Structure formats: structure tokens, C-alpha cells
Amino acid sequence: MLSRESLINIVLAVLLLAVPLVANAYGEPFYVTLATRVAILALAATGLNLALGLGGLVSFGHAAFFGIGGYAAGILATHGFSGDPLFFGLSGTNQMPVIWLVAMIAAGLVGLLIGAISLRTSGVYFIMITLAFAQMVYYFAISWPAYGGEDGLSILVRNQFPGINTMRPVNFFLICYVALMAALGLFVLIRSSRFGTALQAARQNEVRVATVGIAPYRIRLTAFALSAAMTGLAGALFADLNRFVSPSMLSWHMSGELIVLIILGGTGRLFGPLAGAALFVIFEYVLGGLTERWQFFLGLILLGTVLFARGGLLGLLAGKARHG
């Protein structure tokens, strides 16, 4: 028999798929775009949830990986459109699978580098050093005039996926939806694996983990790099959604936004990032239509979540988390 949380997860997955399909049938592409934004933000937050929810790594630098994924998409698309060679004579491309692979490798490698240094610290020091690295990447982007600098970089035509017209909003949504479901499936596999068990054990008591011959540093570094790669994929999709790459994708505000999504939905919960992303986008749309200071009310909601619903929306609806 399915647990209450499993039923809620199914409902969330079905709603995310049904709403844009219905909106498309009624000729409302705006709501399809909103749902696509939810899916992409949920994918980015799922990446962070791997490090934060399972490993207890409060990273304030995941915007760096999100932005790197976005810039990978923008730079490859720009060179693919113009025909100008990239580094070492390599050509650009407008093919999404290639762009995703490059975005994930680039973000994963940067995550490996940042994690190798940051994970030698803990607590508030880890938070601050990940923030510092993200700000370094941010300032590098705004001082890189070849790719727009502070003005960002436009993607003239949305990148292509073989056999699919990505310019249709509903088609692009379906691509993002499948990517999100695949990431959630990977999250389940990692959580239920020996690696995931060791990662969660290291979060609870790293001394005991070390005494049984498992190196917490290596476990956490691997998880951090995987988390970065997943967030980089979301960044590439976000760039294609907006057909624009901006240094704001690398800003510390973006890192904070991803953490907010996880807290709202439920830290460590499988569908917590999706629930949090849906709530965030709904608040942004509804409250943003009422006042320019909608973030103030979002802050009140976040405060209430932390004080009275520490398991987030899923914790409120499903009770205490149970992992199989």
C-alpha cells in the first residue's frame, strides 16, 4: 500500500503535467511557461537537495553551477549560430543533448574543484566559502565582455532537440518535465544505495562513519560534484527557456532562492523541491501581481514554515519522512 507521501508525490507529478497540457489545449501559453519554470527550478533544487537534504551540506554557492550551465548553453548556441570557432578550434552547437552534456561536465568539474576546498571546512565556514567561490564566478562573468558582461548573452533561437519542435512551449515543457523526473529517479537511486546511506550517515555522525573505514570527505565530494552537475543541467534549460543568459543566474540571490525552495517543500524529501518550486512560482505570480514588495510576504511565509512546519509543505501534509 502506498504511503501518504507517495500519494502526494504522485498528485504533484500529475498536476505538474496536467496543468500545462490543459493550458495548451485552451491556448494559454503563459501558464505553460510558468509550469516550465516550476520544472526547471525544481530540477535545480533537486540538485541542491542531493547535497543539502542527504548530505547536510548547506551550500550558498549553487548559483555558480546554475549559471555555468546557463553560460554553457548560451556560448555554445552563440558560436553554433555564428559559425565562429570556440576554444582550440572547436565549434559551437544548437543541439540540446550536446549542450546538456557540456553544461553538466563543466558544472560538475567546477563543483569538484570548489568542493575539494570547501569540504575541508564545516558549518558556517563551509557556507561562507561556497558563497565566496560563487561570487568569484559571478564577478568573472560580469567582467567577460566577449559574452555580454553585465548585459548578459542572448540566445537568438531556442536550441534544438532531435525530432521535437522546441519552439512550441508545450514541447519544451515536456523536455523539462522528463529531465526533472529523471533527476528525481536518480535521487531515489542514490538515496537507497549504499553510497546514499553512507552520505546520510556522514551527515549524522562523521566520526562513526570514519571508524568503519568510510572516508566522509570522499563521499561528500562525490555528492557535491553530482549535485553541481544536476544544477548545471537546470541552468542550461533555464537559459533556453528565457533565450537569455544573465549574470543574475550566478548571483547569491539565486543560491538563496534554491535553498528557499527546499525549505518550503521539505528538506530531504523526494518531491520537496517540486513542491517548493510550485509554491514559489505561485507566490511570485499571485503576490507579484498585487504588490512590488511580494518578497516581504514570501519572507513571512518562509518564517512560518521554519517555525511551525519544519518539514515544509510535504512534512505538513505527509508527516514525518520515511525512507524505504
Coordinates of C-alpha atoms in Angstrom, one line a residue:
M1 CA 0.0 0.0 0.0
L2 CA 1.3 3.4 -0.9
S3 CA 2.2 5.8 1.9
R4 CA 0.6 9.2 2.2
E5 CA 3.8 10.9 1.0
S6 CA 3.9 8.6 -2.1
L7 CA 0.3 9.6 -2.9
I8 CA 1.1 13.2 -2.6
N9 CA 4.2 12.8 -4.8
I10 CA 2.0 11.2 -7.5
V11 CA -0.5 14.0 -7.3
L12 CA 2.2 16.6 -7.6
A13 CA 3.7 14.9 -10.6
V14 CA 0.3 14.5 -12.3
L15 CA -0.7 18.1 -11.6
L16 CA 2.6 19.5 -13.0
L17 CA 2.0 17.5 -16.2
A18 CA -1.7 18.2 -16.4
V19 CA -1.8 21.9 -15.9
P20 CA 0.3 22.9 -18.9
L21 CA -1.4 20.4 -21.1
V22 CA -4.8 21.8 -20.3
A23 CA -3.5 25.3 -20.6
N24 CA -2.1 24.5 -24.0
A25 CA -5.4 23.0 -25.1
Y26 CA -7.1 26.2 -24.2
G27 CA -4.5 28.4 -25.9
E28 CA -2.8 29.8 -22.8
P29 CA 0.9 29.5 -23.4
F30 CA 1.7 31.8 -20.4
Y31 CA 0.7 29.1 -18.0
V32 CA 2.7 26.5 -19.9
T33 CA 5.8 28.8 -19.4
L34 CA 5.0 29.1 -15.7
A35 CA 4.9 25.3 -15.4
T36 CA 8.2 25.1 -17.3
R37 CA 9.8 27.5 -14.9
V38 CA 8.5 25.3 -12.0
A39 CA 10.0 22.2 -13.5
I40 CA 13.4 23.8 -14.1
L41 CA 13.6 25.4 -10.7
A42 CA 12.6 22.1 -9.2
L43 CA 15.4 20.4 -11.1
A44 CA 18.0 22.9 -9.8
A45 CA 16.7 22.5 -6.3
T46 CA 16.8 18.7 -6.6
G47 CA 20.5 19.0 -7.3
L48 CA 20.9 21.1 -4.2
N49 CA 18.7 18.7 -2.3
L50 CA 21.2 15.9 -3.0
A51 CA 23.9 17.9 -1.1
L52 CA 21.7 19.6 1.4
G53 CA 18.9 17.1 2.1
L54 CA 21.0 13.9 2.1
G55 CA 24.5 15.2 3.0
G56 CA 23.6 18.2 5.2
L57 CA 25.8 20.4 3.1
V58 CA 24.4 23.9 3.3
S59 CA 25.8 25.3 0.1
F60 CA 25.3 29.0 -0.7
G61 CA 27.2 28.7 -3.9
H62 CA 24.9 26.6 -6.2
A63 CA 24.1 29.6 -8.2
A64 CA 27.6 29.2 -9.7
F65 CA 26.7 25.8 -11.1
F66 CA 23.3 27.1 -12.3
G67 CA 24.9 30.0 -14.1
I68 CA 27.7 27.8 -15.5
G69 CA 25.1 25.6 -17.1
G70 CA 23.3 28.7 -18.5
Y71 CA 26.5 30.2 -19.9
A72 CA 27.5 26.8 -21.5
A73 CA 24.1 26.8 -23.3
G74 CA 24.5 30.5 -24.3
I75 CA 28.1 30.3 -25.5
L76 CA 27.6 27.0 -27.5
A77 CA 24.5 28.4 -29.1
T78 CA 26.1 31.7 -30.0
H79 CA 29.1 30.0 -31.7
G80 CA 26.8 27.5 -33.3
F81 CA 24.7 30.3 -34.8
S82 CA 27.6 32.5 -36.0
G83 CA 29.9 29.6 -37.0
D84 CA 32.9 31.2 -35.2
P85 CA 35.1 28.5 -33.6
L86 CA 35.3 28.1 -29.9
F87 CA 38.4 27.2 -27.9
F88 CA 41.1 25.2 -29.7
G89 CA 39.1 25.4 -32.9
L90 CA 36.0 23.5 -31.5
S91 CA 32.7 24.5 -33.0
G92 CA 29.5 25.6 -31.2
T93 CA 26.2 23.7 -31.4
N94 CA 22.5 24.2 -31.1
Q95 CA 21.7 20.6 -30.1
M96 CA 20.3 20.3 -26.6
P97 CA 21.8 16.8 -25.7
V98 CA 25.3 18.1 -26.5
I99 CA 24.8 21.3 -24.6
W100 CA 23.4 19.4 -21.6
L101 CA 26.4 17.2 -21.6
V102 CA 28.8 20.1 -21.7
A103 CA 26.8 22.0 -19.1
M104 CA 26.9 19.0 -16.7
I105 CA 30.6 18.3 -17.2
A106 CA 31.5 22.0 -16.8
A107 CA 29.4 22.4 -13.7
G108 CA 30.5 19.1 -12.2
L109 CA 34.2 19.9 -12.7
V110 CA 33.8 23.3 -11.1
G111 CA 31.8 21.6 -8.3
L112 CA 34.6 19.1 -7.8
L113 CA 37.1 22.0 -7.5
I114 CA 35.0 24.1 -5.2
G115 CA 34.1 21.1 -3.1
A116 CA 37.7 19.8 -2.8
I117 CA 38.5 23.1 -1.0
S118 CA 35.2 23.9 0.7
L119 CA 34.6 20.5 2.2
R120 CA 37.8 20.8 4.3
T121 CA 35.7 23.2 6.4
S122 CA 32.3 22.8 8.0
G123 CA 29.4 24.8 9.4
V124 CA 29.3 28.5 8.8
Y125 CA 32.8 28.4 7.3
F126 CA 31.5 26.0 4.6
I127 CA 28.6 28.3 3.9
M128 CA 30.8 31.3 3.5
I129 CA 33.5 29.7 1.4
T130 CA 30.9 28.3 -1.1
L131 CA 29.4 31.8 -1.2
A132 CA 32.8 33.3 -1.9
F133 CA 33.5 30.9 -4.8
A134 CA 30.1 31.7 -6.3
Q135 CA 30.8 35.4 -6.1
M136 CA 34.1 34.9 -7.8
V137 CA 32.4 33.2 -10.7
Y138 CA 29.8 36.0 -10.8
Y139 CA 32.3 38.8 -11.0
F140 CA 34.2 36.8 -13.7
A141 CA 31.0 36.7 -15.7
I142 CA 30.3 40.4 -15.5
S143 CA 33.9 41.3 -16.5
W144 CA 33.8 39.0 -19.5
P145 CA 32.8 41.4 -22.4
A146 CA 33.2 38.7 -25.1
Y147 CA 29.9 37.2 -23.8
G148 CA 27.9 40.2 -22.8
G149 CA 29.5 41.1 -19.5
E150 CA 26.9 42.8 -17.3
D151 CA 24.4 42.9 -20.1
G152 CA 24.2 39.1 -20.5
L153 CA 24.0 37.0 -23.6
S154 CA 21.0 36.5 -25.8
I155 CA 20.2 33.1 -27.5
L156 CA 18.6 34.2 -30.8
V157 CA 16.7 30.9 -31.4
R158 CA 15.9 28.2 -28.8
N159 CA 18.3 25.2 -29.1
Q160 CA 17.0 22.1 -30.8
F161 CA 16.2 18.6 -29.7
P162 CA 16.2 15.8 -32.3
G163 CA 12.7 15.2 -33.7
I164 CA 11.0 17.8 -31.5
N165 CA 10.0 21.4 -32.3
T166 CA 11.3 23.1 -29.1
M167 CA 9.9 26.5 -30.1
R168 CA 6.4 25.2 -29.1
P169 CA 6.1 25.9 -25.4
V170 CA 4.4 22.7 -24.5
N171 CA 7.1 20.6 -26.3
F172 CA 9.8 22.4 -24.3
F173 CA 7.9 21.9 -21.1
L174 CA 7.7 18.1 -21.8
I175 CA 11.5 18.0 -22.3
C176 CA 12.0 19.8 -18.9
Y177 CA 9.4 17.6 -17.2
V178 CA 11.2 14.4 -18.4
A179 CA 14.5 15.8 -17.2
L180 CA 13.0 16.6 -13.8
M181 CA 11.5 13.1 -13.5
A182 CA 14.8 11.5 -14.5
A183 CA 16.6 13.6 -11.8
L184 CA 14.1 12.6 -9.2
G185 CA 14.6 8.9 -10.2
L186 CA 18.4 9.4 -9.8
F187 CA 17.8 10.9 -6.4
V188 CA 15.8 7.8 -5.3
L189 CA 18.5 5.5 -6.6
I190 CA 21.2 7.5 -4.8
R191 CA 19.2 7.7 -1.5
S192 CA 18.5 4.0 -1.4
S193 CA 22.1 2.9 -2.4
R194 CA 25.0 2.2 -0.1
F195 CA 26.5 5.5 -1.2
G196 CA 23.4 7.3 -0.2
T197 CA 23.3 5.5 3.1
A198 CA 26.9 6.5 3.8
L199 CA 26.2 10.1 2.8
Q200 CA 23.3 10.3 5.2
A201 CA 25.3 8.6 8.0
A202 CA 28.2 11.1 7.5
R203 CA 25.6 13.9 7.9
Q204 CA 24.5 12.4 11.3
N205 CA 27.9 11.4 12.7
E206 CA 31.0 11.5 10.5
V207 CA 33.2 10.1 13.3
R208 CA 31.3 6.8 13.4
V209 CA 31.4 6.6 9.6
A210 CA 35.2 7.1 9.6
T211 CA 35.6 4.4 12.2
V212 CA 34.1 1.8 9.9
G213 CA 36.5 2.6 7.2
I214 CA 34.5 5.0 5.1
A215 CA 36.0 8.4 4.2
P216 CA 33.3 11.1 4.7
Y217 CA 35.3 13.6 2.7
R218 CA 35.2 11.5 -0.5
I219 CA 31.6 10.6 -0.1
R220 CA 30.6 14.3 0.3
L221 CA 32.9 15.4 -2.5
T222 CA 31.3 13.0 -4.9
A223 CA 27.8 14.0 -3.8
F224 CA 28.7 17.7 -4.2
A225 CA 30.0 17.2 -7.7
L226 CA 26.9 15.2 -8.7
S227 CA 24.7 18.0 -7.2
A228 CA 26.6 20.6 -9.2
A229 CA 26.2 18.7 -12.4
M230 CA 22.4 18.3 -11.9
T231 CA 22.1 22.0 -11.1
G232 CA 24.2 22.9 -14.2
L233 CA 21.6 20.9 -16.4
A234 CA 18.8 23.1 -14.9
G235 CA 20.8 26.2 -15.7
A236 CA 21.1 25.2 -19.4
L237 CA 17.3 24.6 -19.6
F238 CA 16.7 27.9 -17.8
A239 CA 18.8 29.7 -20.4
D240 CA 16.8 28.1 -23.2
L241 CA 13.5 28.9 -21.5
N242 CA 14.4 32.6 -21.4
R243 CA 16.6 32.6 -24.5
F244 CA 18.9 34.8 -22.5
V245 CA 21.8 34.2 -20.1
S246 CA 22.4 36.8 -17.4
P247 CA 24.9 37.2 -14.6
S248 CA 21.9 37.2 -12.2
M249 CA 21.9 33.4 -12.7
L250 CA 25.2 33.4 -10.8
S251 CA 24.1 35.8 -8.1
W252 CA 24.0 34.8 -4.4
H253 CA 20.3 35.7 -4.6
M254 CA 19.9 32.6 -6.8
S255 CA 21.6 30.4 -4.3
G256 CA 19.3 31.7 -1.6
E257 CA 16.3 31.1 -3.8
L258 CA 17.2 27.4 -4.3
I259 CA 17.6 27.0 -0.5
V260 CA 14.2 28.7 0.0
L261 CA 12.6 26.2 -2.5
I262 CA 13.9 23.2 -0.5
I263 CA 12.8 24.7 2.9
L264 CA 9.3 25.4 1.6
G265 CA 8.9 22.0 0.1
G266 CA 10.7 19.9 2.7
T267 CA 14.4 19.3 3.1
G268 CA 15.5 15.9 2.0
R269 CA 12.1 15.0 0.7
L270 CA 11.9 13.5 -2.8
F271 CA 9.3 15.9 -4.2
G272 CA 10.2 18.7 -1.7
P273 CA 12.0 20.7 -4.5
L274 CA 8.9 20.4 -6.8
A275 CA 6.5 21.4 -4.0
G276 CA 8.7 24.3 -3.1
A277 CA 9.2 25.5 -6.7
A278 CA 5.5 25.4 -7.3
L279 CA 4.8 27.4 -4.2
F280 CA 7.5 29.9 -5.0
V281 CA 6.3 30.5 -8.6
I282 CA 2.6 30.7 -7.4
F283 CA 3.6 33.3 -4.8
E284 CA 5.7 35.2 -7.3
Y285 CA 2.8 35.3 -9.8
V286 CA -0.1 36.0 -7.4
L287 CA 1.6 38.2 -4.8
G288 CA 3.7 39.9 -7.5
G289 CA 0.5 41.0 -9.2
L290 CA -0.6 42.6 -6.0
T291 CA 2.5 44.4 -4.9
E292 CA 6.1 45.0 -5.9
R293 CA 7.2 44.0 -2.4
W294 CA 5.9 40.5 -2.7
Q295 CA 9.2 39.1 -1.3
F296 CA 8.2 40.6 2.1
F297 CA 5.2 38.3 2.3
L298 CA 7.2 35.4 1.0
G299 CA 9.6 36.0 3.9
L300 CA 6.7 35.8 6.3
I301 CA 5.6 32.5 4.8
L302 CA 9.2 31.2 5.0
L303 CA 9.4 32.3 8.6
G304 CA 6.1 30.5 9.4
T305 CA 7.4 27.4 7.6
V306 CA 10.6 27.3 9.7
L307 CA 8.8 27.9 13.0
F308 CA 5.7 25.8 12.6
A309 CA 6.2 23.4 9.6
R310 CA 9.9 22.4 9.7
G311 CA 9.2 19.6 7.3
G312 CA 8.0 22.1 4.7
L313 CA 4.7 21.6 2.8
L314 CA 5.3 17.8 2.4
G315 CA 6.0 17.5 6.1
L316 CA 2.8 19.3 6.9
L317 CA 0.8 17.1 4.6
A318 CA 2.5 13.7 4.9
G319 CA 4.0 13.8 8.4
K320 CA 7.5 12.6 9.3
A321 CA 9.7 11.4 6.5
R322 CA 10.1 7.7 6.0
H323 CA 12.7 6.4 3.5
G324 CA 12.4 2.9 2.2

